[in-house]
Tab-separated table of C-alpha atoms and ligand atoms in Angstrom:
chain	number	residue	atom	x	y	z
J	6	MET	CA	7.654	11.670	12.792
J	7	THR	CA	8.268	12.107	9.088
J	8	ILE	CA	11.157	10.461	7.273
J	9	TYR	CA	12.121	12.549	4.267
J	10	LEU	CA	13.761	10.578	1.462
J	11	ASP	CA	13.248	12.896	-1.494
J	12	HIS	CA	16.434	14.973	-1.229
J	13	ALA	CA	17.093	14.811	-4.982
J	14	ALA	CA	13.810	16.649	-5.594
J	15	THR	CA	14.670	19.319	-3.045
J	16	THR	CA	16.613	19.318	0.210
J	17	PRO	CA	15.814	21.401	3.313
J	18	LEU	CA	17.160	24.947	3.508
J	19	ARG	CA	20.383	25.114	5.530
J	20	ASP	CA	20.422	27.371	8.621
J	21	VAL	CA	23.415	29.275	7.224
J	22	ALA	CA	21.435	29.900	4.033
J	23	ARG	CA	18.373	31.154	5.924
J	24	ASP	CA	20.496	33.484	8.091
J	25	ALA	CA	22.365	34.821	5.056
J	26	TRP	CA	19.081	35.370	3.214
J	27	LEU	CA	17.592	37.310	6.138
J	28	ASP	CA	20.707	39.489	6.418
J	29	ALA	CA	20.591	40.365	2.730
J	30	SER	CA	16.806	40.518	2.376
J	31	THR	CA	16.649	44.327	2.427
J	32	ALA	CA	19.184	44.726	-0.369
J	33	VAL	CA	17.925	46.967	-3.178
J	34	ASN	CA	18.597	46.819	-6.914
J	35	PRO	CA	22.332	46.064	-7.276
J	36	ALA	CA	22.398	47.927	-10.603
J	37	SER	CA	21.445	51.304	-9.080
J	38	GLN	CA	24.163	53.903	-8.631
J	39	TYR	CA	23.339	55.419	-5.226
J	40	GLY	CA	24.777	54.231	-1.914
J	41	SER	CA	22.290	51.456	-1.084
J	42	GLY	CA	22.549	50.142	-4.654
J	43	ARG	CA	26.336	50.086	-4.423
J	44	ARG	CA	26.101	48.205	-1.125
J	45	ALA	CA	23.760	45.646	-2.703
J	46	ARG	CA	26.218	45.350	-5.584
J	47	GLY	CA	29.015	44.684	-3.077
J	48	GLN	CA	27.008	41.857	-1.488
J	49	LEU	CA	26.241	40.390	-4.907
J	50	ASP	CA	29.882	40.602	-5.980
J	51	THR	CA	31.003	38.789	-2.839
J	52	ALA	CA	28.453	36.007	-3.413
J	53	ARG	CA	29.566	35.695	-7.046
J	54	GLU	CA	33.248	35.524	-6.025
J	55	THR	CA	32.528	32.851	-3.402
J	56	ILE	CA	30.621	30.701	-5.888
J	57	ALA	CA	33.322	31.160	-8.547
J	58	GLU	CA	36.013	30.097	-6.108
J	59	LEU	CA	34.036	27.022	-5.013
J	60	LEU	CA	33.252	25.935	-8.588
J	61	GLY	CA	36.622	26.678	-10.190
J	62	CYS	CA	35.745	29.555	-12.493
J	63	GLU	CA	36.005	33.342	-12.758
J	64	PRO	CA	33.352	35.532	-11.093
J	65	ILE	CA	32.318	36.922	-14.482
J	66	GLU	CA	31.419	33.396	-15.577
J	67	VAL	CA	28.767	33.082	-12.825
J	68	ILE	CA	25.287	34.014	-14.079
J	69	PHE	CA	22.431	34.030	-11.565
J	70	THR	CA	19.121	32.682	-12.870
J	71	ALA	CA	15.771	31.907	-11.252
J	72	SER	CA	16.075	28.094	-11.401
J	73	GLY	CA	18.137	25.179	-12.639
J	74	THR	CA	15.522	24.866	-15.376
J	75	GLU	CA	16.237	28.393	-16.549
J	76	ALA	CA	20.003	27.790	-16.488
J	77	ASP	CA	19.481	24.667	-18.640
J	78	ASN	CA	17.231	26.552	-21.079
J	79	ILE	CA	19.834	29.295	-21.537
J	80	GLY	CA	22.734	26.833	-21.804
J	81	VAL	CA	21.046	24.801	-24.534
J	82	ALA	CA	18.759	27.197	-26.435
J	83	GLY	CA	20.988	30.246	-25.886
J	84	GLN	CA	23.975	28.415	-27.344
J	85	PHE	CA	21.963	26.962	-30.243
J	86	TYR	CA	20.478	30.296	-31.333
J	87	ALA	CA	23.823	32.091	-30.906
J	88	ARG	CA	25.596	29.608	-33.194
J	89	SER	CA	23.184	27.853	-35.570
J	90	ALA	CA	23.290	30.519	-38.313
J	91	GLN	CA	27.071	30.020	-38.645
J	92	HIS	CA	27.611	26.467	-37.436
J	93	GLY	CA	24.535	24.587	-38.677
J	94	ASN	CA	21.560	23.068	-36.904
J	95	ARG	CA	22.992	19.794	-35.513
J	96	VAL	CA	22.417	19.210	-31.802
J	97	VAL	CA	23.746	16.280	-29.767
J	98	SER	CA	21.918	15.240	-26.607
J	99	THR	CA	21.076	12.110	-24.598
J	100	PRO	CA	17.775	10.255	-24.135
J	101	ILE	CA	18.005	10.478	-20.327
J	102	GLU	CA	18.055	14.262	-19.852
J	103	HIS	CA	15.819	15.991	-17.315
J	104	PRO	CA	12.820	17.706	-18.976
J	105	ALA	CA	14.571	21.063	-18.422
J	106	VAL	CA	17.007	19.969	-21.150
J	107	MET	CA	14.968	17.360	-23.043
J	108	ASP	CA	11.998	19.661	-23.676
J	109	THR	CA	14.292	22.568	-24.523
J	110	VAL	CA	16.068	20.434	-27.139
J	111	ASN	CA	12.695	19.333	-28.534
J	112	ALA	CA	11.583	22.963	-28.809
J	113	LEU	CA	14.666	24.225	-30.721
J	114	ARG	CA	13.435	25.626	-34.050
J	115	GLY	CA	14.891	23.736	-37.014
J	116	ALA	CA	17.250	21.545	-34.951
J	117	ASP	CA	18.533	18.203	-36.233
J	118	VAL	CA	18.944	16.257	-32.979
J	119	HIS	CA	21.220	13.222	-32.508
J	120	TYR	CA	21.207	11.176	-29.308
J	121	LEU	CA	24.116	9.446	-27.573
J	122	PRO	CA	22.904	5.920	-26.734
J	123	VAL	CA	22.812	4.676	-23.131
J	124	SER	CA	23.468	1.222	-21.662
J	125	LYS	CA	21.098	-0.856	-19.543
J	126	SER	CA	22.603	0.810	-16.482
J	127	GLY	CA	21.752	4.252	-17.860
J	128	VAL	CA	25.255	5.373	-18.801
J	129	ILE	CA	26.251	6.855	-22.184
J	130	THR	CA	28.053	4.205	-24.232
J	131	ASP	CA	28.884	5.633	-27.639
J	132	LEU	CA	30.182	9.080	-28.611
J	133	THR	CA	29.988	8.625	-32.398
J	134	PRO	CA	27.380	11.397	-32.923
J	135	LEU	CA	30.014	13.836	-31.602
J	136	LYS	CA	32.377	13.092	-34.499
J	137	GLU	CA	30.598	15.689	-36.610
J	138	PRO	CA	30.439	19.302	-35.424
J	139	ALA	CA	27.218	20.552	-33.839
J	140	ALA	CA	25.831	23.942	-32.831
J	141	VAL	CA	25.660	22.606	-29.274
J	142	ALA	CA	25.987	19.319	-27.382
J	143	THR	CA	24.353	18.741	-24.027
J	144	CYS	CA	24.882	16.021	-21.426
J	145	MET	CA	23.831	15.702	-17.806
J	146	TRP	CA	26.560	14.925	-15.252
J	147	ALA	CA	24.419	12.662	-13.081
J	148	ASN	CA	20.925	11.429	-13.774
J	149	ASN	CA	18.239	12.678	-11.398
J	150	GLU	CA	16.332	9.373	-11.367
J	151	THR	CA	19.039	6.699	-11.288
J	152	GLY	CA	21.917	8.803	-9.937
J	153	ALA	CA	24.141	7.302	-12.688
J	154	ILE	CA	27.272	9.382	-13.307
J	155	GLN	CA	27.852	10.143	-16.984
J	156	PRO	CA	31.263	10.305	-18.713
J	157	VAL	CA	31.028	14.097	-19.191
J	158	GLU	CA	34.811	14.448	-19.450
J	159	ASP	CA	34.797	12.089	-22.480
J	160	VAL	CA	31.836	13.909	-24.030
J	161	ILE	CA	33.664	17.237	-23.665
J	162	ALA	CA	36.918	15.828	-25.086
J	163	ALA	CA	35.093	14.363	-28.119
J	164	ALA	CA	33.192	17.616	-28.704
J	165	ARG	CA	36.381	19.673	-28.418
J	166	ALA	CA	37.812	17.892	-31.465
J	167	THR	CA	35.074	19.479	-33.602
J	168	HIS	CA	34.872	22.784	-31.671
J	169	THR	CA	31.384	21.927	-30.443
J	170	PRO	CA	30.403	23.727	-27.219
J	171	VAL	CA	29.028	21.497	-24.448
J	172	HIS	CA	26.338	22.318	-21.900
J	173	VAL	CA	26.484	20.198	-18.734
J	174	ASP	CA	23.394	19.838	-16.542
J	175	ALA	CA	25.129	19.494	-13.172
J	176	VAL	CA	22.007	20.190	-11.088
J	177	GLN	CA	22.295	16.867	-9.204
J	178	VAL	CA	26.058	17.181	-8.794
J	179	VAL	CA	26.933	20.696	-7.600
J	180	GLY	CA	27.220	20.699	-3.812
J	181	HIS	CA	27.440	16.886	-3.756
J	182	ARG	CA	30.664	16.250	-5.662
J	183	HIS	CA	33.674	18.471	-6.297
J	184	VAL	CA	33.242	20.564	-9.447
J	185	ASN	CA	35.931	22.578	-11.225
J	186	PHE	CA	34.460	24.330	-14.257
J	187	HIS	CA	37.787	25.249	-15.867
J	188	GLU	CA	39.288	21.789	-15.420
J	189	LEU	CA	36.104	20.203	-16.773
J	190	GLY	CA	36.240	22.345	-19.916
J	191	ALA	CA	32.467	22.646	-20.445
J	192	THR	CA	31.162	25.775	-22.182
J	193	THR	CA	28.159	26.186	-19.883
J	194	LEU	CA	27.058	24.353	-16.722
J	195	ALA	CA	23.752	24.496	-14.813
J	196	ALA	CA	23.261	24.221	-11.040
J	197	SER	CA	20.328	24.784	-8.702
J	198	ALA	CA	20.551	26.156	-5.149
J	199	HIS	CA	17.683	24.165	-3.635
J	200	LYS	CA	19.455	20.887	-4.423
J	201	PHE	CA	22.265	21.696	-1.965
J	202	GLY	CA	20.393	23.453	0.827
J	203	GLY	CA	20.083	26.901	-0.733
J	204	PRO	CA	16.795	28.664	-1.441
J	205	ARG	CA	14.326	27.432	-4.048
J	206	GLY	CA	14.116	29.708	-7.062
J	207	VAL	CA	17.832	30.399	-7.523
J	208	GLY	CA	19.804	28.802	-10.336
J	209	ILE	CA	23.396	29.245	-11.431
J	210	LEU	CA	24.639	29.141	-15.001
J	211	LEU	CA	28.401	29.037	-15.435
J	212	ALA	CA	29.146	30.456	-18.871
J	213	LYS	CA	32.574	30.867	-20.470
J	214	ARG	CA	33.248	34.277	-21.986
J	215	SER	CA	33.355	32.679	-25.420
J	216	PRO	CA	31.461	31.074	-26.987
J	217	ALA	CA	28.696	32.585	-24.841
J	218	PRO	CA	24.991	31.761	-25.085
J	219	GLN	CA	22.578	34.505	-26.054
J	220	GLY	CA	19.745	35.402	-23.696
J	221	VAL	CA	16.473	33.561	-24.124
J	222	ILE	CA	14.462	36.264	-22.367
J	223	PHE	CA	14.945	39.922	-23.180
J	224	GLY	CA	15.232	42.952	-20.948
J	225	GLY	CA	17.688	45.166	-19.111
J	226	GLY	CA	20.856	43.271	-20.061
J	227	GLN	CA	21.859	42.180	-16.532
J	228	GLU	CA	24.236	39.224	-16.053
J	229	ARG	CA	26.263	39.947	-19.238
J	230	GLY	CA	23.013	40.186	-21.210
J	231	ILE	CA	22.664	36.420	-20.786
J	232	ARG	CA	19.941	36.652	-18.140
J	233	SER	CA	18.075	39.938	-18.003
J	234	GLY	CA	16.087	40.871	-14.892
J	235	THR	CA	16.929	42.571	-11.592
J	236	VAL	CA	19.189	40.178	-9.707
J	237	ASP	CA	17.906	38.685	-6.430
J	238	VAL	CA	20.742	39.674	-4.075
J	239	ALA	CA	19.383	37.806	-1.040
J	240	GLY	CA	18.986	34.647	-3.123
J	241	ALA	CA	22.553	34.924	-4.395
J	242	VAL	CA	24.019	35.586	-0.923
J	243	SER	CA	22.047	32.699	0.568
J	244	THR	CA	23.147	30.384	-2.270
J	245	ALA	CA	26.808	31.255	-1.674
J	246	ALA	CA	26.416	30.458	2.043
J	247	ALA	CA	24.721	27.120	1.303
J	248	LEU	CA	27.323	26.132	-1.280
J	249	THR	CA	30.194	26.999	1.064
J	250	GLU	CA	28.812	24.675	3.723
J	251	ALA	CA	27.829	21.959	1.232
J	252	VAL	CA	31.279	21.860	-0.380
J	253	SER	CA	32.984	21.679	3.022
J	254	GLU	CA	30.904	18.574	3.813
J	255	ILE	CA	31.195	16.749	0.467
J	256	ASP	CA	33.810	14.153	1.387
J	257	ALA	CA	32.295	13.186	4.741
J	258	GLU	CA	28.728	13.147	3.396
J	259	GLU	CA	29.669	11.108	0.331
J	260	SER	CA	31.016	8.228	2.388
J	261	ARG	CA	28.309	8.464	5.082
J	262	LEU	CA	25.464	8.438	2.538
J	263	ARG	CA	27.057	5.754	0.373
J	264	ALA	CA	27.276	3.434	3.392
J	265	LEU	CA	23.641	4.109	4.368
J	266	ARG	CA	22.434	3.745	0.776
J	267	ASP	CA	24.292	0.454	0.245
J	268	GLN	CA	22.925	-0.852	3.533
J	269	LEU	CA	19.381	0.022	2.416
J	270	ARG	CA	19.947	-1.680	-0.928
J	271	ARG	CA	21.050	-4.900	0.786
J	272	ALA	CA	18.074	-4.802	3.178
J	273	ILE	CA	15.600	-4.352	0.303
J	274	SER	CA	17.285	-7.079	-1.747
J	275	SER	CA	16.852	-9.585	1.032
J	276	GLY	CA	13.499	-8.315	2.383
J	277	VAL	CA	11.397	-7.880	-0.784
J	278	ASP	CA	10.814	-10.361	-3.624
J	279	ASP	CA	11.431	-9.415	-7.223
J	280	VAL	CA	13.074	-6.009	-6.989
J	281	VAL	CA	14.901	-4.497	-9.966
J	282	PHE	CA	17.522	-1.882	-9.074
J	283	HIS	CA	18.136	0.869	-11.617
J	284	THR	CA	20.915	2.662	-9.743
J	285	PRO	CA	24.346	1.356	-10.766
J	286	GLU	CA	26.366	-0.149	-7.930
J	287	GLY	CA	29.315	1.475	-6.196
J	288	ASP	CA	30.805	4.779	-7.292
J	289	GLN	CA	29.145	4.722	-10.730
J	290	SER	CA	26.267	6.592	-9.091
J	291	LEU	CA	25.693	9.491	-6.731
J	292	ALA	CA	25.896	8.319	-3.115
J	293	SER	CA	22.395	9.591	-2.393
J	294	HIS	CA	20.267	7.724	-4.939
J	295	LEU	CA	18.484	4.390	-4.793
J	296	TYR	CA	16.051	3.881	-7.667
J	297	MET	CA	14.225	0.608	-8.136
J	298	SER	CA	11.120	-1.097	-9.486
J	299	PHE	CA	8.746	-3.558	-7.912
J	300	PRO	CA	7.052	-5.121	-10.966
J	301	GLY	CA	3.310	-5.593	-10.438
J	302	ALA	CA	3.028	-2.511	-8.212
J	303	GLU	CA	2.181	1.005	-9.399
J	304	GLY	CA	4.682	3.727	-8.417
J	305	ASP	CA	1.889	5.979	-7.137
J	306	SER	CA	0.552	3.236	-4.836
J	307	LEU	CA	4.018	2.769	-3.330
J	308	ILE	CA	4.321	6.511	-2.684
J	309	MET	CA	0.887	6.782	-1.060
J	310	LEU	CA	1.372	3.728	1.133
J	311	LEU	CA	4.778	4.994	2.269
J	312	ASP	CA	3.325	8.447	2.918
J	313	HIS	CA	0.703	6.832	5.132
J	314	LYS	CA	3.575	5.456	7.218
J	315	GLY	CA	5.242	8.892	7.376
J	316	ILE	CA	7.884	8.127	4.738
J	317	GLU	CA	8.172	10.710	1.965
J	318	ALA	CA	9.615	9.494	-1.321
J	319	SER	CA	9.144	9.865	-5.036
J	320	ALA	CA	8.270	7.586	-7.931
J	321	GLY	CA	11.043	9.156	-10.020
J	322	SER	CA	10.948	12.370	-11.945
J	323	ALA	CA	9.548	15.142	-9.743
J	324	CYS	CA	8.098	16.805	-12.803
J	325	HIS	CA	5.808	13.908	-13.615
J	326	MET	CA	4.485	13.426	-10.117
J	327	GLY	CA	0.804	12.590	-9.989
J	328	VAL	CA	0.799	11.363	-13.572
J	329	ASN	CA	0.717	7.592	-13.871
J	330	ARG	CA	3.193	6.881	-16.595
J	331	ALA	CA	6.411	5.015	-17.203
J	332	SER	CA	9.705	6.838	-16.716
J	333	GLU	CA	11.204	7.960	-20.052
J	334	VAL	CA	14.664	7.434	-18.582
J	335	LEU	CA	13.939	3.778	-17.824
J	336	LEU	CA	12.361	3.203	-21.234
J	337	ALA	CA	15.536	4.634	-22.809
J	338	MET	CA	17.521	2.124	-20.717
J	339	GLY	CA	15.472	-0.716	-22.240
J	340	VAL	CA	13.336	-1.400	-19.148
J	341	ASP	CA	9.889	-2.803	-20.048
J	342	GLU	CA	6.805	-0.629	-19.498
J	343	LYS	CA	5.363	-2.651	-16.606
J	344	THR	CA	8.647	-2.521	-14.670
J	345	ALA	CA	9.115	1.155	-15.544
J	346	ARG	CA	5.756	1.973	-13.907
J	347	GLY	CA	6.433	0.337	-10.554
J	348	THR	CA	9.224	2.669	-9.543
J	349	LEU	CA	10.364	4.050	-6.240
J	350	ARG	CA	13.166	6.581	-5.855
J	351	LEU	CA	14.629	6.991	-2.383
J	352	THR	CA	17.154	9.809	-2.181
J	353	LEU	CA	19.165	10.389	0.964
J	354	GLY	CA	20.551	13.671	2.213
J	355	ARG	CA	22.117	15.410	5.157
J	356	THR	CA	19.125	14.897	7.485
J	357	THR	CA	19.067	11.124	6.786
J	358	THR	CA	19.967	8.935	9.759
J	359	GLN	CA	20.669	5.272	10.411
J	360	GLU	CA	17.241	5.086	12.101
J	361	ASP	CA	15.540	6.403	8.951
J	362	ILE	CA	17.140	3.663	6.880
J	363	ALA	CA	16.145	0.953	9.367
J	364	ALA	CA	12.539	2.243	9.439
J	365	VAL	CA	12.232	2.240	5.633
J	366	ALA	CA	13.771	-1.215	5.335
J	367	GLU	CA	11.215	-2.462	7.858
J	368	ALA	CA	8.227	-0.757	6.220
J	369	LEU	CA	8.899	-1.655	2.584
J	370	PRO	CA	8.014	-5.384	2.443
J	371	GLU	CA	4.454	-4.686	3.633
J	372	VAL	CA	4.124	-1.582	1.437
J	373	VAL	CA	5.178	-3.530	-1.662
J	374	ARG	CA	2.831	-6.417	-0.768
J	375	LEU	CA	-0.149	-4.034	-0.495
J	376	ALA	CA	0.795	-2.128	-3.650
J	377	ARG	CA	1.022	-5.395	-5.570
J	378	LEU	CA	-2.387	-6.428	-4.207
J	379	ALA	CA	-3.815	-3.140	-5.521
J	380	GLY	CA	-2.256	-4.003	-8.902
J	381	MET	CA	-1.693	-1.815	-11.918
J	382	ALA	CA	-4.192	0.824	-13.064
F	412	PLP	N1	18.172	19.208	-14.077
F	412	PLP	C1	18.158	18.164	-13.236
F	412	PLP	C2	19.075	17.019	-13.479
F	412	PLP	C3	17.298	18.170	-12.121
F	412	PLP	O1	17.290	17.134	-11.276
F	412	PLP	C4	16.435	19.290	-11.923
F	412	PLP	C5	15.454	19.291	-10.811
F	412	PLP	O2	14.917	18.263	-10.444
F	412	PLP	C6	16.507	20.360	-12.824
F	412	PLP	C7	17.385	20.283	-13.887
F	412	PLP	C8	15.652	21.576	-12.647
F	412	PLP	O3	16.081	22.362	-11.554
F	412	PLP	P1	15.083	23.412	-10.864
F	412	PLP	O4	14.168	22.637	-9.993
F	412	PLP	O5	15.967	24.324	-10.071
F	412	PLP	O6	14.374	24.135	-11.936
């Protein structure tokens, strides 16, 4: 039997999402004017309204994209190119962003980028770079590797003082914590359906009417011209079904997973020598994440040895899987290179049971011993 502990990379499709997808799978182009097109449009509108209601925004502010990555690209680059001619080329970001944001920021033509520093526990500590206006500021809500929750409310308040729009990468948060876009006050916010039991290949960008990002791909002008391309009605309907169920379970799942995660942390602390935890304790992190290093072991060895025992986990960033290198997030937190290479990220989700946690706690001491014997590449 396989124990799946990589829910932050992707989590299994919910039954309600699969059923909703099948029901809507024959929907045609929702922009066409004949009967079947109007029916598809009706299904899309309903999905958009459901998502808006669940995330505290207006339906018109919901933009469907093809991934969280795409939503991040539009939020950051779309805002920068819409504003830089008038508002200058300053950009404020953080050194712990997911590559969907980090690489987008790095690719902005002519940008002058300033980073908000982070503490040893991977949390933003200083908002000074936000004192001057910027074309756009961007900040993730929770880090995908450590699970550390960022002070996005403070970032948004500081940016508001200089009329700087803020993009929030909430891909790890939506469906796992309560989100209210209007109360938060962000300008744009990215989410991804496959992180909360929706289909892979559907992203959501929440975008205020003004200031609005410009599109970063060009075409038929769908989704307010912000994301051209025929909209995937089945994907949208399935996402709405998954989000409805996920949001209804947030409170119960939060406390269930937090208890299991904390139990696992204690078992690893007492069962394995020399472990360095990177996930902040208590409610400073998402309930699902446990990210740690076993200095002297290589992350890839840990993953392969666990896989051999039927335990599926990740060394950290999904995007760098298979490449033996230190996590940029950990380096930004001041972790040394050797420690940053011996990482293991266990992320719990709705299929995780007490038995799974006991099995991992039992397997890890031997796995770490063997990985340390194999040494570093
Ligand atoms: N942002 C964060 C924080 C993520 O964790 C991920 C996925 O791992 C993404 C963006 C990209 O989302 P997607 O896989 O839908 O492109």
